[in-house]
Coordinates of C-alpha atoms and ligand atoms in Angstrom, one line a residue:
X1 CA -26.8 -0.5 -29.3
X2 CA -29.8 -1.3 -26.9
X3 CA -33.1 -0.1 -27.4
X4 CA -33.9 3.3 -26.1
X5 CA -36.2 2.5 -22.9
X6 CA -38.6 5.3 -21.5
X7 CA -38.6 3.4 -18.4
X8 CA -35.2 3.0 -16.9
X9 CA -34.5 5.6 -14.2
X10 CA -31.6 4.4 -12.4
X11 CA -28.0 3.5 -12.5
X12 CA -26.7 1.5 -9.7
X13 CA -23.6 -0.4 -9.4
X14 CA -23.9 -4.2 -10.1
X15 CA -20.8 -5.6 -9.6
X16 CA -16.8 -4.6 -8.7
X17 CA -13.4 -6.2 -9.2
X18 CA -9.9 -5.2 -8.8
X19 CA -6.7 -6.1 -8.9
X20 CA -3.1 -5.1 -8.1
X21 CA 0.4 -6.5 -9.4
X22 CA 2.1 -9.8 -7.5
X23 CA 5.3 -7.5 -6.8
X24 CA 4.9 -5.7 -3.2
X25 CA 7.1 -2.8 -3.3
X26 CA 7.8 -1.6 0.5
X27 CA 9.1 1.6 1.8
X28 CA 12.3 -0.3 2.9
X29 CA 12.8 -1.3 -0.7
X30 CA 12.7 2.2 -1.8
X31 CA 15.1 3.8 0.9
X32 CA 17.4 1.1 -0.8
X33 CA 17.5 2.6 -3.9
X34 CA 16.6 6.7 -3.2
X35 CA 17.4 8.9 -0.1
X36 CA 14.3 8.3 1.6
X37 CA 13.1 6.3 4.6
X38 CA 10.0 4.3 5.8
X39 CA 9.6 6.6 9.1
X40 CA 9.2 9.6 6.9
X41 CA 6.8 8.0 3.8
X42 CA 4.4 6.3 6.8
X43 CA 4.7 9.9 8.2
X44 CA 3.8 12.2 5.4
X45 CA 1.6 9.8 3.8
X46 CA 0.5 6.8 5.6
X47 CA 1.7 4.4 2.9
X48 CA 3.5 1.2 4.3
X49 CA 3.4 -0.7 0.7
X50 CA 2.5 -0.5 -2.8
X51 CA 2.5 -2.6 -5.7
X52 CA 4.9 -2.2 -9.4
X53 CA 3.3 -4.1 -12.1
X54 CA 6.5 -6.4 -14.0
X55 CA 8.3 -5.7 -16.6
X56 CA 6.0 -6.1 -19.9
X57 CA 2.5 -5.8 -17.6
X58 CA 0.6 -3.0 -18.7
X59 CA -1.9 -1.1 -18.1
X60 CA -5.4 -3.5 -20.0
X61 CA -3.1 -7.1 -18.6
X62 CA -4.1 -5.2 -14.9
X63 CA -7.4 -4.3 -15.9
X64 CA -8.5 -7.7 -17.0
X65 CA -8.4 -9.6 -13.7
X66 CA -10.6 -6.8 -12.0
X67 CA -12.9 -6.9 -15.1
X68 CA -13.9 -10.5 -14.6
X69 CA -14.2 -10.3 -10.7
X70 CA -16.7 -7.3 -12.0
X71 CA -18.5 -9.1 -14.3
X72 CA -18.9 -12.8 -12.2
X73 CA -20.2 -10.3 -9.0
X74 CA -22.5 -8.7 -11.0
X75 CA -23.5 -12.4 -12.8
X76 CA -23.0 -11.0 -16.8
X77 CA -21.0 -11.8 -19.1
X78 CA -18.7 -9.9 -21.8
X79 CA -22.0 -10.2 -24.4
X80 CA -24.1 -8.0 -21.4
X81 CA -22.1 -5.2 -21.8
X82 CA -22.7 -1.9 -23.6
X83 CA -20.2 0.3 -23.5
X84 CA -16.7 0.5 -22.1
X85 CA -15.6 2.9 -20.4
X86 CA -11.7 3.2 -19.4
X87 CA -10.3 5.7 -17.1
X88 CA -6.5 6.1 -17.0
X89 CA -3.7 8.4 -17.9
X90 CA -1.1 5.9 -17.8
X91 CA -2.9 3.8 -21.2
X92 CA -0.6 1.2 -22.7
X93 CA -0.1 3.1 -25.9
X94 CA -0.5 6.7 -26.9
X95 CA -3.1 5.5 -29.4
X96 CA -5.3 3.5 -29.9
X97 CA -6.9 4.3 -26.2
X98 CA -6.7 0.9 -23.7
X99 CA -10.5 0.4 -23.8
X100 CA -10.1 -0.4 -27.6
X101 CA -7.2 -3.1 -26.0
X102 CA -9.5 -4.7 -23.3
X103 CA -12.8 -5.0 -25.8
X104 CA -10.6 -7.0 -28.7
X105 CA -9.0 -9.2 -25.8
X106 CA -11.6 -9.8 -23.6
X107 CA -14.0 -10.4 -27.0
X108 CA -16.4 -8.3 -26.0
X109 CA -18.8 -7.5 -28.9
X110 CA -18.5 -4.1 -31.1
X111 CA -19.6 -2.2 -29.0
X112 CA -18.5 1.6 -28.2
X113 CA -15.3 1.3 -26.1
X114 CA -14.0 4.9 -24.8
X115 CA -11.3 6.2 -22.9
X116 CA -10.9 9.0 -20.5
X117 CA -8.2 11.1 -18.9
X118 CA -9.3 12.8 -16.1
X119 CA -6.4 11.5 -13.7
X120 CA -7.5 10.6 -10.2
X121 CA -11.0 11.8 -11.0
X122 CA -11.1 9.8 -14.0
X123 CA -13.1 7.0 -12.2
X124 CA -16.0 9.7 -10.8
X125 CA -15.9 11.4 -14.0
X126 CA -16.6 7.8 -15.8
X127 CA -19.4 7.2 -13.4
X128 CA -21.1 10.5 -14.4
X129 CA -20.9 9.5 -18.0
X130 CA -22.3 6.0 -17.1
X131 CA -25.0 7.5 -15.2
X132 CA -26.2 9.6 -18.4
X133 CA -26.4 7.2 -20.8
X134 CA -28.5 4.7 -18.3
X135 CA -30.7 7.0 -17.0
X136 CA -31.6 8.5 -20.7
X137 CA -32.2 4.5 -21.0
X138 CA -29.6 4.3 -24.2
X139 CA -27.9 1.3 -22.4
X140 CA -28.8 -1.0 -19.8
X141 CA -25.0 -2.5 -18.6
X142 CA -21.7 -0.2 -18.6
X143 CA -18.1 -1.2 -17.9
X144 CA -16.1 1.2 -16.1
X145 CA -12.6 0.8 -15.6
X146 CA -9.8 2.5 -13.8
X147 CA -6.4 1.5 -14.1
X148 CA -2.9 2.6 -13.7
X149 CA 0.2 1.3 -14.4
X150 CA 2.4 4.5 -13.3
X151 CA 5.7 2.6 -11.9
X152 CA 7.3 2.4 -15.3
X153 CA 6.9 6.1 -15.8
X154 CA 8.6 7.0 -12.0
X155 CA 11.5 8.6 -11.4
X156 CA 13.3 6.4 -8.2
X157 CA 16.3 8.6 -8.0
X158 CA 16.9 11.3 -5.4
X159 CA 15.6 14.0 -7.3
X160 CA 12.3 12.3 -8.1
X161 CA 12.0 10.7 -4.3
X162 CA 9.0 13.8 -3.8
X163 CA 6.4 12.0 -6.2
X164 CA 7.6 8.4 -6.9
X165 CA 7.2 6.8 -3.0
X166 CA 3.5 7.8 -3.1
X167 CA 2.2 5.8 -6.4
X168 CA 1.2 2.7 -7.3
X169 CA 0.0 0.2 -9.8
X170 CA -3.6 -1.5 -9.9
X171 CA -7.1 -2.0 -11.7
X172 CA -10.7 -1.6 -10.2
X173 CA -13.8 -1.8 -12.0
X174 CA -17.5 -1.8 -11.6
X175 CA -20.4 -2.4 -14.1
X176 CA -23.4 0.1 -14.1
X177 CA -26.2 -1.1 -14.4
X178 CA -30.4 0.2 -14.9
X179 CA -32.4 -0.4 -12.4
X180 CA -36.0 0.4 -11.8
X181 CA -35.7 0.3 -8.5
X182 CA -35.2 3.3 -5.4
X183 CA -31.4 3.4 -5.6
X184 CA -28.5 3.7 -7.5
X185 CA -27.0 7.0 -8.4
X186 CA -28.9 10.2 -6.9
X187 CA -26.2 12.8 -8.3
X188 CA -22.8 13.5 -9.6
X189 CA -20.5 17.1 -9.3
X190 CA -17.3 17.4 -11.8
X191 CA -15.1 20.5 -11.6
X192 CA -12.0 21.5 -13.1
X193 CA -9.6 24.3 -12.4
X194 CA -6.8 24.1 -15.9
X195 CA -5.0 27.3 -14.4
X196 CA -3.0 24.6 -12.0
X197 CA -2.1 22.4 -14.9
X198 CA 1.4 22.4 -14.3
X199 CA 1.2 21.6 -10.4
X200 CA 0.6 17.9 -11.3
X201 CA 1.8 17.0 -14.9
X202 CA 3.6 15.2 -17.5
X203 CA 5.2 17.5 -19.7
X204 CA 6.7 15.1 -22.7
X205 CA 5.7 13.7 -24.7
X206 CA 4.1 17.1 -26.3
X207 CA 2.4 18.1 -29.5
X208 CA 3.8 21.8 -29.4
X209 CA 7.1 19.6 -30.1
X210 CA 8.2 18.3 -33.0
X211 CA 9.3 15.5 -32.4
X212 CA 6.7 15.2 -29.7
X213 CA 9.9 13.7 -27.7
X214 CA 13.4 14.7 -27.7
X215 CA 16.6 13.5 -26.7
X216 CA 17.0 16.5 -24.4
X217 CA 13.6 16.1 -22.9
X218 CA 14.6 12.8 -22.0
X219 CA 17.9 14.0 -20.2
X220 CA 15.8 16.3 -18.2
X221 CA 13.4 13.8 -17.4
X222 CA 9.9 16.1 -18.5
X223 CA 8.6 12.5 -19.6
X224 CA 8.1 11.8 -15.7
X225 CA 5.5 12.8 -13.2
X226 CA 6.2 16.2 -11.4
X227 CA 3.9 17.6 -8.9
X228 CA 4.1 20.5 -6.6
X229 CA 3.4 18.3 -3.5
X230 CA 2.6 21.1 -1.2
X231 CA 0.2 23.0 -3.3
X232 CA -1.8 20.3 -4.5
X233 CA -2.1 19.4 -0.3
X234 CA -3.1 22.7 -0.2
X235 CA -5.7 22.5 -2.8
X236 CA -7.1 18.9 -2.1
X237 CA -8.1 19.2 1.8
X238 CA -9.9 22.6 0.8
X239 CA -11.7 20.4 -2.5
X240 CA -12.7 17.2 -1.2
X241 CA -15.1 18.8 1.4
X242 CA -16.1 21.2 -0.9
X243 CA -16.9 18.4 -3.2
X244 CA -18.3 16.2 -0.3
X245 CA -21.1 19.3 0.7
X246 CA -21.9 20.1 -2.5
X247 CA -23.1 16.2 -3.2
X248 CA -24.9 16.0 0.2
X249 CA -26.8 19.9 -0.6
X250 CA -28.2 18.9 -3.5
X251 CA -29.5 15.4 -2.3
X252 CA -30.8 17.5 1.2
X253 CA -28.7 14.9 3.1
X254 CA -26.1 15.4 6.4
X255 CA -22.9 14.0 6.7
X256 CA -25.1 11.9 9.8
X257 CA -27.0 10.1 6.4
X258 CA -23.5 8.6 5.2
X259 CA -22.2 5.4 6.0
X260 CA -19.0 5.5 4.5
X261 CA -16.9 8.4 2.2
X262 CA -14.5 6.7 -0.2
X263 CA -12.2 9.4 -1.2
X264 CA -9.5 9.1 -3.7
X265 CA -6.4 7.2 -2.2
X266 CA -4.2 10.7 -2.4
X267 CA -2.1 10.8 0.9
X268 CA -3.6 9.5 4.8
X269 CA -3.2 12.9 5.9
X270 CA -5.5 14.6 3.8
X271 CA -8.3 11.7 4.5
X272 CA -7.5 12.4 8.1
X273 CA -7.9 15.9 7.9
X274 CA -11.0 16.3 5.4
X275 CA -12.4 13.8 8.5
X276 CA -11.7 16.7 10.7
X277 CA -13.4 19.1 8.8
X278 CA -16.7 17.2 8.2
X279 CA -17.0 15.6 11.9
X280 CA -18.5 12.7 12.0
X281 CA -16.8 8.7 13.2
X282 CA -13.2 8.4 12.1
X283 CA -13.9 5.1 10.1
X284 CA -16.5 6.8 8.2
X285 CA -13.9 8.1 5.6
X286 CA -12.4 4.5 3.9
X287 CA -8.6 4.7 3.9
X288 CA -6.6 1.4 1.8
X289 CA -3.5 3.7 0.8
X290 CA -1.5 1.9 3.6
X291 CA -1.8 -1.2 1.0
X292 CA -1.8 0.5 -2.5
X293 CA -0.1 3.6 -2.0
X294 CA -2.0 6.5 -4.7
X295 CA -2.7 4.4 -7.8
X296 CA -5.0 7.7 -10.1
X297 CA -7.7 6.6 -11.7
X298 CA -7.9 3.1 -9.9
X299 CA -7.9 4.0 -6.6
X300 CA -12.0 4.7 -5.7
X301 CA -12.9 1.6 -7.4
X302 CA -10.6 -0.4 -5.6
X303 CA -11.5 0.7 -2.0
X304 CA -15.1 0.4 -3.3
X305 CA -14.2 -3.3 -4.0
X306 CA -12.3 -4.0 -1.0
X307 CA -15.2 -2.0 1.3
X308 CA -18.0 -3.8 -0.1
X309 CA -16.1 -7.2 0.5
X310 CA -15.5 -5.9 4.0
X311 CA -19.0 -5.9 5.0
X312 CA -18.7 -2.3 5.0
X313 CA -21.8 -1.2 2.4
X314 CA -25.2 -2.5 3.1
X315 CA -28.3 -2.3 0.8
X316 CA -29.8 1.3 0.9
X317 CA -26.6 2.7 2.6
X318 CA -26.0 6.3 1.2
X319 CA -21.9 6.5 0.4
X320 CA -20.1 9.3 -1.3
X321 CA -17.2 9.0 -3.8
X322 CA -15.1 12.1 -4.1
X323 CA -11.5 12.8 -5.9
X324 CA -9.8 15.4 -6.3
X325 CA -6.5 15.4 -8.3
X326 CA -4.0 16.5 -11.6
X327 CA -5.9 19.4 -13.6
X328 CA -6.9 20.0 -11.2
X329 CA -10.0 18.4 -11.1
X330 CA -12.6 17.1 -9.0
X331 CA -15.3 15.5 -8.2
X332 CA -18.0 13.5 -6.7
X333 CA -20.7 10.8 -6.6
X334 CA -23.7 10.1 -3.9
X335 CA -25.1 7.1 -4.1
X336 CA -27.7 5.2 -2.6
X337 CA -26.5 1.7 -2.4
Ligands
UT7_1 O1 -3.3 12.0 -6.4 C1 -3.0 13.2 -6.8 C2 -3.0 14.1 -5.8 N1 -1.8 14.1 -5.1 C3 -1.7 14.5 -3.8 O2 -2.8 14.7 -3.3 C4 -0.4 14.7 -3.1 C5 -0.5 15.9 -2.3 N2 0.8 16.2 -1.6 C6 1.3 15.4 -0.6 O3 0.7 14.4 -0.3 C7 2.5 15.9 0.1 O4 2.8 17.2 -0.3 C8 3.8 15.0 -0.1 C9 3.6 13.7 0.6 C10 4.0 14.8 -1.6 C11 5.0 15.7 0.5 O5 4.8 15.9 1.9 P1 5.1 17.3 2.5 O6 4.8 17.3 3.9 O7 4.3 18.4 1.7 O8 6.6 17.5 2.2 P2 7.5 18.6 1.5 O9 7.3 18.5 0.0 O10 7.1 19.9 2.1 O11 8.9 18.3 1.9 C12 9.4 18.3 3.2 C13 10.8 17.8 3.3 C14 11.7 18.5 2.2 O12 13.0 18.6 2.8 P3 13.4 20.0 3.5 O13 13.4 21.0 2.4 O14 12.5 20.3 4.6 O15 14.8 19.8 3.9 C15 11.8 17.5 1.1 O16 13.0 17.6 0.4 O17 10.9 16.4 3.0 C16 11.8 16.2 1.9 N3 11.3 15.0 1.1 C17 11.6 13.8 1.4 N4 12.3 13.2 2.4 C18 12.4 11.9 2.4 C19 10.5 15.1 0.0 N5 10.3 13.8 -0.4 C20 10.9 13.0 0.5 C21 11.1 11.6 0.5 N6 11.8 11.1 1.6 N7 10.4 10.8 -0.3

């Protein structure tokens, strides 16, 4: 562990990565295989393609790749690093938890290495703990990590055609760094609301059962995803501007102040209507699900990656990261780039 230091204020993000699977998996591909079509996915979700990692590529072989692009943008090396910090609900095992995975094969030194659920907040969540332990000045470099690998746990019938054309594999990560400088991290809001639990869930494998997995809850697939699709819609486009005014009320900042929103990558529709709703120029809310399709916890930090390798965040630009997702949950971070 680093040295406490009294004068480390701020946490800023040093460096991203990600990184998605080779195999492109387009719409066409799954109307050959489920009743679905392309018209209605690009439709009700804006989605054209996402990725499926291969068969024996989990979750930490994703997150690597987007590690090291993290690490070599932010010029450090595994021995900088302080604490891991892994955001997933799709880890490679049930236990140990995937950070443990990435610090032994990425030799990183024995240092703390933790996971978290959190589902698509998961990444904002991570950020808040990040921002904690820099500010407090316990550490000086974190890795944050969100990474999914969700296809294996899909249902691509008919029956599971609802949740399984909107999600995705991928990694994205960032390190967080102390700064003493005027930037970084002003604030971060997490929420949480269990009484929707079962709107967006994976029952099986479950500790009230014994065995945790059966037989018959395989047969009646309660090991896969299910989600009430129109509820959480419901939900999400009243959260994420919610979340979005909270962050700008307690910084005494207008939406005018932002340059860009990155919003987890749930469905087009809802970025295009929480757009609505806050006003504003319609690229100000960064949209990459046409690519990626939903991929959870990975989602913000890869549209953070890909925006900043745009061009499209500047030094001292103010940018907002909100999620909203299974939980429910939600949550955002404004930061001053
Ligand atoms: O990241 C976590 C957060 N997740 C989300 O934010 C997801 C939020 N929900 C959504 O994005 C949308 O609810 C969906 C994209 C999942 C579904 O869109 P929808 O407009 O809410 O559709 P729906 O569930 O109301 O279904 C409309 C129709 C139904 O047919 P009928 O009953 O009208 O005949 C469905 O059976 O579309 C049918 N349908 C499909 N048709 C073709 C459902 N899934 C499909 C499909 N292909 N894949």
């Amino acid at each position: 562990m680093t040295q406490p230091r009294s004068d480390v204020r701020h946490a800023y993000i040093s460096g991203t990565g990600f990184f998605v699977p080779e195999k492109v998996v387009t719409n066409d591909d799954l109307a050959a295989i489920m009743d679905t079509s392309d018209e209605w996915i690009q439709e009700r979700t804006g989605i054209q393609t996402r990725r499926f990692a291969a068969d024996g590529e989990g979750t930490t072989d994703l997150a690597i790749p987007a590690v090291e692009e993290a690490l070599k943008s932010a010029s450090l090396t595994v021995d900088d690093i302080d604490l891991i910090i892994f955001a997933t609900c799709t880890p490679d095992h049930y236990l140990p938890g995937s950070g443990c995975l990435l610090q032994d094969r990425m030799g990183f030194r024995e240092i703390g290495a933790l996971d978290i659920r959190v589902q698509c907040s998961g990444f904002v969540y991570g950020l808040s703990i990040a921002d904690q332990y820099i500010k407090t000045g316990v550490y000086r470099n974190i890795l944050l990590i969100g990474a999914e690998a969700q296809s294996s746990g899909l249902d691509l019938s008919d029956e599971g055609r609802d949740v399984s054309v909107i999600f995705g594999d991928g990694a994205g990560a960032a390190i967080i760094s102390a700064t003493e400088e005027d930037r970084g991290i002003l604030s971060t809001h997490l929420h949480s609301e269990g009484k929707y639990a079962r709107e967006l869930w994976v029952e099986s494998p479950s500790t009230r059962n014994n065995p945790t997995i059966s037989t018959a809850d395989l047969e009646a697939g309660r090991h896969r995803l299910k989600m009430n699709g129109r509820e959480v819609f419901r939900h999400a486009v009243a959260r994420f501007p919610e979340a979005i005014v909270e962050a700008l009320q307690a910084n005494n900042l207008n939406m005018d102040d932002i340059t860009l929103v990155i919003p987890h990558q749930a469905n087009l529709r809802i970025s295009q209507m929480v757009a609505n709703r806050l006003g504003g120029p319609n690229d100000l809310i960064y949209s990459n699900i046409q690519k990626y399709g939903n991929t959870t916890a990975a989602s913000i930090p890869i549209a953070m990656a890909e925006a900043i390798s745009e061009g499209r965040i500047q030094s001292g630009d103010y940018v907002v990261l909100v999620a909203f997702g299974s939980g429910f949950t939600w949550a955002s971070a404004l930061i001053k780039w």
